[in-house]
PDB file of C-alpha atoms and ligand atoms in Angstrom:
ATOM      1  CA  MET A   1      74.370  92.124  95.137  1.00  0.00           C
ATOM      2  CA  GLY A   2      70.572  92.211  95.292  1.00  0.00           C
ATOM      3  CA  GLY A   3      68.242  92.462  98.292  1.00  0.00           C
ATOM      4  CA  ALA A   4      67.806  94.853 101.165  1.00  0.00           C
ATOM      5  CA  GLY A   5      70.880  96.848 102.083  1.00  0.00           C
ATOM      6  CA  ALA A   6      72.688  95.887  98.891  1.00  0.00           C
ATOM      7  CA  LEU A   7      74.050  98.121  96.147  1.00  0.00           C
ATOM      8  CA  GLU A   8      71.713 100.853  95.025  1.00  0.00           C
ATOM      9  CA  PRO A   9      72.214 102.784  91.832  1.00  0.00           C
ATOM     10  CA  CYS A  10      72.374 106.469  92.651  1.00  0.00           C
ATOM     11  CA  ALA A  11      70.967 108.296  89.649  1.00  0.00           C
ATOM     12  CA  GLU A  12      71.594 111.766  91.081  1.00  0.00           C
ATOM     13  CA  ASN A  13      75.279 111.294  91.675  1.00  0.00           C
ATOM     14  CA  LYS A  14      75.627 108.822  88.813  1.00  0.00           C
ATOM     15  CA  LEU A  15      77.495 106.223  90.825  1.00  0.00           C
ATOM     16  CA  VAL A  16      76.740 102.930  92.560  1.00  0.00           C
ATOM     17  CA  VAL A  17      76.475 103.389  96.329  1.00  0.00           C
ATOM     18  CA  ILE A  18      77.543 100.447  98.514  1.00  0.00           C
ATOM     19  CA  PRO A  19      75.887 100.837 101.927  1.00  0.00           C
ATOM     20  CA  ASP A  20      77.710 100.518 105.269  1.00  0.00           C
ATOM     21  CA  ASP A  21      76.036  97.178 106.042  1.00  0.00           C
ATOM     22  CA  TRP A  22      77.117  95.479 102.788  1.00  0.00           C
ATOM     23  CA  PRO A  23      78.852  92.288 104.067  1.00  0.00           C
ATOM     24  CA  GLY A  24      80.514  91.309 100.772  1.00  0.00           C
ATOM     25  CA  TYR A  25      80.621  87.713  99.530  1.00  0.00           C
ATOM     26  CA  LYS A  26      82.153  84.664 101.206  1.00  0.00           C
ATOM     27  CA  LEU A  27      85.584  83.930  99.785  1.00  0.00           C
ATOM     28  CA  ASP A  28      84.763  80.349  98.768  1.00  0.00           C
ATOM     29  CA  LEU A  29      82.092  81.571  96.313  1.00  0.00           C
ATOM     30  CA  PHE A  30      84.847  82.928  94.021  1.00  0.00           C
ATOM     31  CA  VAL A  31      88.210  81.866  92.626  1.00  0.00           C
ATOM     32  CA  LEU A  32      91.076  83.632  94.431  1.00  0.00           C
ATOM     33  CA  PRO A  33      94.850  83.236  94.326  1.00  0.00           C
ATOM     34  CA  GLN A  34      95.757  80.521  96.845  1.00  0.00           C
ATOM     35  CA  HIS A  35      98.443  82.725  98.411  1.00  0.00           C
ATOM     36  CA  TYR A  36      95.881  85.297  99.632  1.00  0.00           C
ATOM     37  CA  CYS A  37      93.151  82.985 100.959  1.00  0.00           C
ATOM     38  CA  GLU A  38      93.966  83.430 104.648  1.00  0.00           C
ATOM     39  CA  ASP A  39      94.564  87.201 104.318  1.00  0.00           C
ATOM     40  CA  LEU A  40      91.101  88.337 103.188  1.00  0.00           C
ATOM     41  CA  LYS A  41      87.780  88.893 104.916  1.00  0.00           C
ATOM     42  CA  CYS A  42      85.465  88.886 101.881  1.00  0.00           C
ATOM     43  CA  VAL A  43      85.060  89.602  98.181  1.00  0.00           C
ATOM     44  CA  TYR A  44      83.631  93.119  98.222  1.00  0.00           C
ATOM     45  CA  ILE A  45      83.150  93.904  94.518  1.00  0.00           C
ATOM     46  CA  PRO A  46      83.539  90.953  92.112  1.00  0.00           C
ATOM     47  CA  HIS A  47      85.644  91.470  89.004  1.00  0.00           C
ATOM     48  CA  GLY A  48      82.654  91.040  86.662  1.00  0.00           C
ATOM     49  CA  VAL A  49      80.760  93.859  88.384  1.00  0.00           C
ATOM     50  CA  ILE A  50      83.810  96.124  88.069  1.00  0.00           C
ATOM     51  CA  MET A  51      83.982  95.345  84.349  1.00  0.00           C
ATOM     52  CA  ASP A  52      80.279  96.037  83.769  1.00  0.00           C
ATOM     53  CA  ARG A  53      80.431  99.332  85.644  1.00  0.00           C
ATOM     54  CA  THR A  54      83.583 100.351  83.750  1.00  0.00           C
ATOM     55  CA  GLU A  55      81.793  99.722  80.449  1.00  0.00           C
ATOM     56  CA  ARG A  56      79.054 102.127  81.551  1.00  0.00           C
ATOM     57  CA  LEU A  57      81.563 104.780  82.653  1.00  0.00           C
ATOM     58  CA  ALA A  58      83.215 104.504  79.241  1.00  0.00           C
ATOM     59  CA  LYS A  59      79.820 105.125  77.620  1.00  0.00           C
ATOM     60  CA  ASN A  60      79.248 108.223  79.804  1.00  0.00           C
ATOM     61  CA  ILE A  61      82.709 109.538  78.928  1.00  0.00           C
ATOM     62  CA  MET A  62      82.117 108.847  75.254  1.00  0.00           C
ATOM     63  CA  ASN A  63      78.804 110.760  75.344  1.00  0.00           C
ATOM     64  CA  ASP A  64      80.417 113.759  77.067  1.00  0.00           C
ATOM     65  CA  LEU A  65      83.802 113.882  75.371  1.00  0.00           C
ATOM     66  CA  GLY A  66      83.170 112.228  71.974  1.00  0.00           C
ATOM     67  CA  ASP A  67      84.770 113.840  68.922  1.00  0.00           C
ATOM     68  CA  ASN A  68      87.738 115.128  70.912  1.00  0.00           C
ATOM     69  CA  HIS A  69      91.350 114.183  71.249  1.00  0.00           C
ATOM     70  CA  ILE A  70      92.019 113.316  74.901  1.00  0.00           C
ATOM     71  CA  THR A  71      95.130 112.627  76.915  1.00  0.00           C
ATOM     72  CA  VAL A  72      94.418 109.944  79.493  1.00  0.00           C
ATOM     73  CA  LEU A  73      96.645 110.422  82.550  1.00  0.00           C
ATOM     74  CA  CYS A  74      96.826 107.121  84.430  1.00  0.00           C
ATOM     75  CA  VAL A  75      97.722 107.459  88.118  1.00  0.00           C
ATOM     76  CA  LEU A  76     100.098 104.606  88.974  1.00  0.00           C
ATOM     77  CA  LYS A  77     100.279 102.169  90.379  1.00  0.00           C
ATOM     78  CA  GLY A  78      96.743 101.587  91.668  1.00  0.00           C
ATOM     79  CA  GLY A  79      94.990 103.013  88.608  1.00  0.00           C
ATOM     80  CA  TYR A  80      96.614 100.797  86.006  1.00  0.00           C
ATOM     81  CA  LYS A  81      93.931  98.104  85.716  1.00  0.00           C
ATOM     82  CA  PHE A  82      90.985 100.471  85.769  1.00  0.00           C
ATOM     83  CA  CYS A  83      92.735 102.706  83.252  1.00  0.00           C
ATOM     84  CA  ALA A  84      93.510  99.812  80.889  1.00  0.00           C
ATOM     85  CA  ASP A  85      89.923  98.517  81.034  1.00  0.00           C
ATOM     86  CA  LEU A  86      88.405 101.996  80.688  1.00  0.00           C
ATOM     87  CA  VAL A  87      90.574 102.854  77.673  1.00  0.00           C
ATOM     88  CA  GLU A  88      89.740  99.507  76.058  1.00  0.00           C
ATOM     89  CA  ASN A  89      86.010 100.157  76.484  1.00  0.00           C
ATOM     90  CA  ILE A  90      86.273 103.723  75.131  1.00  0.00           C
ATOM     91  CA  LYS A  91      88.212 102.374  72.126  1.00  0.00           C
ATOM     92  CA  ASN A  92      85.542  99.759  71.431  1.00  0.00           C
ATOM     93  CA  LEU A  93      82.730 102.294  71.721  1.00  0.00           C
ATOM     94  CA  SER A  94      84.611 104.737  69.546  1.00  0.00           C
ATOM     95  CA  ARG A  95      85.077 102.073  66.856  1.00  0.00           C
ATOM     96  CA  ASN A  96      81.347 101.322  66.780  1.00  0.00           C
ATOM     97  CA  SER A  97      79.929 104.816  66.979  1.00  0.00           C
ATOM     98  CA  GLU A  98      79.639 107.969  64.920  1.00  0.00           C
ATOM     99  CA  LYS A  99      81.438 109.879  67.670  1.00  0.00           C
ATOM    100  CA  CYS A 100      85.147 109.245  67.776  1.00  0.00           C
ATOM    101  CA  ILE A 101      87.628 109.794  70.589  1.00  0.00           C
ATOM    102  CA  SER A 102      91.315 109.647  69.841  1.00  0.00           C
ATOM    103  CA  MET A 103      93.465 108.952  72.887  1.00  0.00           C
ATOM    104  CA  ARG A 104      97.013 109.240  74.050  1.00  0.00           C
ATOM    105  CA  VAL A 105      97.928 107.615  77.388  1.00  0.00           C
ATOM    106  CA  GLU A 106     100.455 109.115  79.813  1.00  0.00           C
ATOM    107  CA  PHE A 107     101.423 108.030  83.313  1.00  0.00           C
ATOM    108  CA  VAL A 108     102.187 109.677  86.638  1.00  0.00           C
ATOM    109  CA  ARG A 109     103.277 107.742  89.714  1.00  0.00           C
ATOM    110  CA  LEU A 110     102.068 108.955  93.122  1.00  0.00           C
ATOM    111  CA  ARG A 111     102.197 107.518  96.621  1.00  0.00           C
ATOM    112  CA  SER A 112     100.335 108.675  99.721  1.00  0.00           C
ATOM    113  CA  TYR A 113      99.618 105.522 101.805  1.00  0.00           C
ATOM    114  CA  ARG A 114     101.674 103.373 104.162  1.00  0.00           C
ATOM    115  CA  ASN A 115     100.001 100.205 105.462  1.00  0.00           C
ATOM    116  CA  ASP A 116      96.292 101.152 105.458  1.00  0.00           C
ATOM    117  CA  GLN A 117      96.791 104.785 106.519  1.00  0.00           C
ATOM    118  CA  SER A 118      97.234 108.022 104.577  1.00  0.00           C
ATOM    119  CA  THR A 119     100.615 109.624 105.279  1.00  0.00           C
ATOM    120  CA  ASN A 120      99.047 113.074 104.630  1.00  0.00           C
ATOM    121  CA  GLU A 121     101.798 113.634 102.109  1.00  0.00           C
ATOM    122  CA  MET A 122     101.648 112.969  98.377  1.00  0.00           C
ATOM    123  CA  GLN A 123     104.948 111.795  96.919  1.00  0.00           C
ATOM    124  CA  ASN A 124     105.401 112.233  93.179  1.00  0.00           C
ATOM    125  CA  LEU A 125     107.575 109.257  92.217  1.00  0.00           C
ATOM    126  CA  GLY A 126     107.883 110.135  88.542  1.00  0.00           C
ATOM    127  CA  GLY A 127     106.266 109.502  85.201  1.00  0.00           C
ATOM    128  CA  GLU A 128     105.490 112.109  82.569  1.00  0.00           C
ATOM    129  CA  ASP A 129     106.617 115.699  82.737  1.00  0.00           C
ATOM    130  CA  LEU A 130     103.239 117.299  83.466  1.00  0.00           C
ATOM    131  CA  SER A 131     104.103 120.351  81.331  1.00  0.00           C
ATOM    132  CA  LYS A 132     103.248 118.075  78.371  1.00  0.00           C
ATOM    133  CA  LEU A 133      99.589 118.510  79.327  1.00  0.00           C
ATOM    134  CA  ALA A 134      99.530 122.202  78.391  1.00  0.00           C
ATOM    135  CA  GLY A 135      96.569 122.935  76.095  1.00  0.00           C
ATOM    136  CA  ARG A 136      95.334 119.327  76.153  1.00  0.00           C
ATOM    137  CA  ASN A 137      91.990 117.715  77.087  1.00  0.00           C
ATOM    138  CA  VAL A 138      93.081 115.647  80.091  1.00  0.00           C
ATOM    139  CA  LEU A 139      91.219 112.695  81.609  1.00  0.00           C
ATOM    140  CA  ILE A 140      92.859 111.667  84.901  1.00  0.00           C
ATOM    141  CA  VAL A 141      92.197 108.022  85.778  1.00  0.00           C
ATOM    142  CA  GLU A 142      92.598 107.064  89.445  1.00  0.00           C
ATOM    143  CA  ASP A 143      91.769 103.952  91.501  1.00  0.00           C
ATOM    144  CA  ILE A 144      90.238 105.535  94.605  1.00  0.00           C
ATOM    145  CA  ILE A 145      89.549 108.905  96.184  1.00  0.00           C
ATOM    146  CA  SER A 146      89.467 108.922  99.973  1.00  0.00           C
ATOM    147  CA  THR A 147      90.374 112.235 101.674  1.00  0.00           C
ATOM    148  CA  GLY A 148      90.720 113.839  98.213  1.00  0.00           C
ATOM    149  CA  ARG A 149      94.174 115.204  99.057  1.00  0.00           C
ATOM    150  CA  THR A 150      96.040 113.197  96.402  1.00  0.00           C
ATOM    151  CA  MET A 151      93.694 114.329  93.626  1.00  0.00           C
ATOM    152  CA  LYS A 152      93.583 117.968  94.713  1.00  0.00           C
ATOM    153  CA  SER A 153      97.351 118.068  94.851  1.00  0.00           C
ATOM    154  CA  LEU A 154      97.679 116.473  91.385  1.00  0.00           C
ATOM    155  CA  LEU A 155      95.060 118.824  89.934  1.00  0.00           C
ATOM    156  CA  SER A 156      96.871 121.883  91.250  1.00  0.00           C
ATOM    157  CA  GLN A 157     100.146 120.628  89.715  1.00  0.00           C
ATOM    158  CA  ILE A 158      98.461 120.109  86.325  1.00  0.00           C
ATOM    159  CA  GLU A 159      96.479 123.369  86.357  1.00  0.00           C
ATOM    160  CA  LYS A 160      99.752 125.306  86.387  1.00  0.00           C
ATOM    161  CA  TYR A 161     100.236 124.202  82.756  1.00  0.00           C
ATOM    162  CA  ASN A 162      96.817 125.459  81.583  1.00  0.00           C
ATOM    163  CA  PRO A 163      95.295 122.324  80.044  1.00  0.00           C
ATOM    164  CA  LYS A 164      92.274 122.976  77.798  1.00  0.00           C
ATOM    165  CA  MET A 165      90.066 120.716  79.979  1.00  0.00           C
ATOM    166  CA  ILE A 166      90.552 118.378  82.947  1.00  0.00           C
ATOM    167  CA  LYS A 167      88.130 115.608  83.929  1.00  0.00           C
ATOM    168  CA  VAL A 168      88.669 112.967  86.594  1.00  0.00           C
ATOM    169  CA  ALA A 169      87.454 109.348  86.554  1.00  0.00           C
ATOM    170  CA  SER A 170      87.894 107.312  89.726  1.00  0.00           C
ATOM    171  CA  LEU A 171      86.747 103.717  90.077  1.00  0.00           C
ATOM    172  CA  LEU A 172      86.013 104.167  93.791  1.00  0.00           C
ATOM    173  CA  VAL A 173      85.118 107.022  96.121  1.00  0.00           C
ATOM    174  CA  LYS A 174      85.322 106.387  99.870  1.00  0.00           C
ATOM    175  CA  ARG A 175      82.746 107.760 102.344  1.00  0.00           C
ATOM    176  CA  THR A 176      85.015 109.044 105.057  1.00  0.00           C
ATOM    177  CA  PRO A 177      84.728 111.841 107.613  1.00  0.00           C
ATOM    178  CA  LEU A 178      88.240 112.823 106.493  1.00  0.00           C
ATOM    179  CA  SER A 179      86.997 113.723 102.988  1.00  0.00           C
ATOM    180  CA  ASP A 180      87.664 117.292 101.924  1.00  0.00           C
ATOM    181  CA  GLY A 181      84.520 117.104  99.781  1.00  0.00           C
ATOM    182  CA  TYR A 182      86.285 116.515  96.449  1.00  0.00           C
ATOM    183  CA  LYS A 183      84.106 114.568  93.963  1.00  0.00           C
ATOM    184  CA  PRO A 184      85.379 113.252  90.597  1.00  0.00           C
ATOM    185  CA  ASP A 185      83.499 113.830  87.321  1.00  0.00           C
ATOM    186  CA  TYR A 186      83.068 110.062  86.810  1.00  0.00           C
ATOM    187  CA  ALA A 187      82.983 107.484  89.611  1.00  0.00           C
ATOM    188  CA  GLY A 188      82.259 103.771  89.618  1.00  0.00           C
ATOM    189  CA  PHE A 189      81.300 102.970  93.214  1.00  0.00           C
ATOM    190  CA  GLU A 190      80.972 104.838  96.488  1.00  0.00           C
ATOM    191  CA  ILE A 191      82.216 102.570  99.278  1.00  0.00           C
ATOM    192  CA  PRO A 192      82.126 102.737 103.096  1.00  0.00           C
ATOM    193  CA  ASN A 193      85.171 103.806 105.097  1.00  0.00           C
ATOM    194  CA  LEU A 194      87.090 100.512 104.648  1.00  0.00           C
ATOM    195  CA  PHE A 195      90.525  99.665 103.279  1.00  0.00           C
ATOM    196  CA  VAL A 196      90.116  97.737 100.007  1.00  0.00           C
ATOM    197  CA  VAL A 197      92.626  95.747  97.963  1.00  0.00           C
ATOM    198  CA  GLY A 198      92.683  93.973  94.603  1.00  0.00           C
ATOM    199  CA  TYR A 199      92.193  94.986  90.960  1.00  0.00           C
ATOM    200  CA  ALA A 200      95.596  96.769  91.256  1.00  0.00           C
ATOM    201  CA  LEU A 201      94.832  98.390  94.634  1.00  0.00           C
ATOM    202  CA  ASP A 202      97.578  97.334  97.037  1.00  0.00           C
ATOM    203  CA  TYR A 203      98.531  96.999 100.672  1.00  0.00           C
ATOM    204  CA  ASN A 204     102.269  97.744 100.675  1.00  0.00           C
ATOM    205  CA  GLU A 205     102.523  96.403  97.087  1.00  0.00           C
ATOM    206  CA  HIS A 206     100.631  93.144  97.825  1.00  0.00           C
ATOM    207  CA  PHE A 207      97.213  92.159  96.384  1.00  0.00           C
ATOM    208  CA  ARG A 208      97.598  93.943  93.020  1.00  0.00           C
ATOM    209  CA  ASP A 209      97.439  90.449  91.447  1.00  0.00           C
ATOM    210  CA  LEU A 210      93.917  89.839  92.744  1.00  0.00           C
ATOM    211  CA  ASN A 211      91.050  90.336  90.254  1.00  0.00           C
ATOM    212  CA  HIS A 212      88.244  91.131  92.689  1.00  0.00           C
ATOM    213  CA  ILE A 213      88.137  94.078  95.072  1.00  0.00           C
ATOM    214  CA  CYS A 214      88.351  92.549  98.540  1.00  0.00           C
ATOM    215  CA  ILE A 215      88.626  93.520 102.212  1.00  0.00           C
ATOM    216  CA  ILE A 216      91.884  92.571 103.885  1.00  0.00           C
ATOM    217  CA  ASN A 217      91.675  90.909 107.336  1.00  0.00           C
ATOM    218  CA  GLU A 218      93.901  91.378 110.424  1.00  0.00           C
ATOM    219  CA  ILE A 219      96.109  88.402 109.432  1.00  0.00           C
ATOM    220  CA  GLY A 220      96.803  90.025 106.059  1.00  0.00           C
ATOM    221  CA  LYS A 221      97.470  93.448 107.606  1.00  0.00           C
ATOM    222  CA  GLU A 222      99.922  91.944 110.070  1.00  0.00           C
ATOM    223  CA  LYS A 223     101.623  89.692 107.492  1.00  0.00           C
ATOM    224  CA  TYR A 224     102.340  92.468 104.981  1.00  0.00           C
ATOM    225  CA  LYS A 225     102.780  95.521 107.208  1.00  0.00           C
ATOM    226  CA  VAL A 226     105.960  97.594 106.930  1.00  0.00           C
TER     227      VAL A 226
HETATM  228  N1  LIG B 301      94.728 100.042  98.356  1.00  0.00           N
HETATM  229  C1  LIG B 301      94.070 101.122  98.787  1.00  0.00           C
HETATM  230  N2  LIG B 301      94.581 102.360  98.547  1.00  0.00           N
HETATM  231  C2  LIG B 301      93.882 103.403  99.013  1.00  0.00           C
HETATM  232  C3  LIG B 301      92.681 103.259  99.726  1.00  0.00           C
HETATM  233  N3  LIG B 301      92.223 104.485 100.050  1.00  0.00           N
HETATM  234  C4  LIG B 301      93.104 105.358  99.524  1.00  0.00           C
HETATM  235  N4  LIG B 301      94.114 104.718  98.909  1.00  0.00           N
HETATM  236  C5  LIG B 301      95.303 105.311  98.229  1.00  0.00           C
HETATM  237  O1  LIG B 301      95.367 106.682  98.488  1.00  0.00           O
HETATM  238  C6  LIG B 301      95.103 107.472  97.336  1.00  0.00           C
HETATM  239  C7  LIG B 301      93.982 108.432  97.560  1.00  0.00           C
HETATM  240  O2  LIG B 301      93.880 108.824  98.889  1.00  0.00           O
HETATM  241  P1  LIG B 301      93.427 110.286  99.313  1.00  0.00           P
HETATM  242  O3  LIG B 301      93.190 110.148 100.792  1.00  0.00           O
HETATM  243  O4  LIG B 301      94.557 111.227  99.034  1.00  0.00           O
HETATM  244  O5  LIG B 301      92.182 110.640  98.558  1.00  0.00           O
HETATM  245  C8  LIG B 301      94.690 106.504  96.257  1.00  0.00           C
HETATM  246  O6  LIG B 301      95.299 106.882  95.059  1.00  0.00           O
HETATM  247  C9  LIG B 301      95.235 105.182  96.744  1.00  0.00           C
HETATM  248  O7  LIG B 301      96.504 104.995  96.213  1.00  0.00           O
HETATM  249  C10 LIG B 301      92.185 101.941  99.955  1.00  0.00           C
HETATM  250  O8  LIG B 301      91.117 101.692 100.580  1.00  0.00           O
HETATM  251  N5  LIG B 301      92.913 100.916  99.468  1.00  0.00           N
HETATM  252 MG1   MG B 302      95.802 105.754  93.469  1.00  0.00          MG
END
């Protein structure tokens, strides 16, 4: 992703900013599941780049939260891959460092999108009883923050139970005029106002089984719309 207009590390905000004119990579430069080949426009963030960035986020989290017991709250379904890879990296760092983080992983299942649009309503579809988080150091792990409504709503539900600390890690943050200004404590990439799929991010439950983060095309939107 080198060259003019490509990804730029953003030291101030500590995340990688993908500019509006980033075209992504041609599909035939990567291996993709055959069943999605006609449904995608481009590979937007290759799996290897996601993994490298996740390793760095794990290091930042380790530096900030080392020597604590934390409860990782994975937001399903979209957050499951990022959460698994982040936890694995924190575990590895913890094993090889003087600082040690002990972790417990809990899950909450939320839904707020239909097709590629926010429904403006966050449905809590189950998972842990959030009262379990009382007095704990909580690290919420989410796939993407767009308007910020989902996260703000989850945070207000958790805050009722007085956790000791809450931090939020999101793999992606979308630049959208609909944002309410919410910014997570840890973020992997800031992306333009596009609908992305892959690496567990779905379009009506499709594309979770795609390793790279990709942009869906009109054929894909039409084929899988509900
Ligand atoms: N597969 C995708 N899911 C997305 C995308 N943008 C948002 N979302 C889903 O919504 C919530 C967060 O939305 P918010 O507007 O309340 O901040 C997130 O958890 C996703 O499930 C997207 O581009 N692709
Ligand atoms: Mg999500």
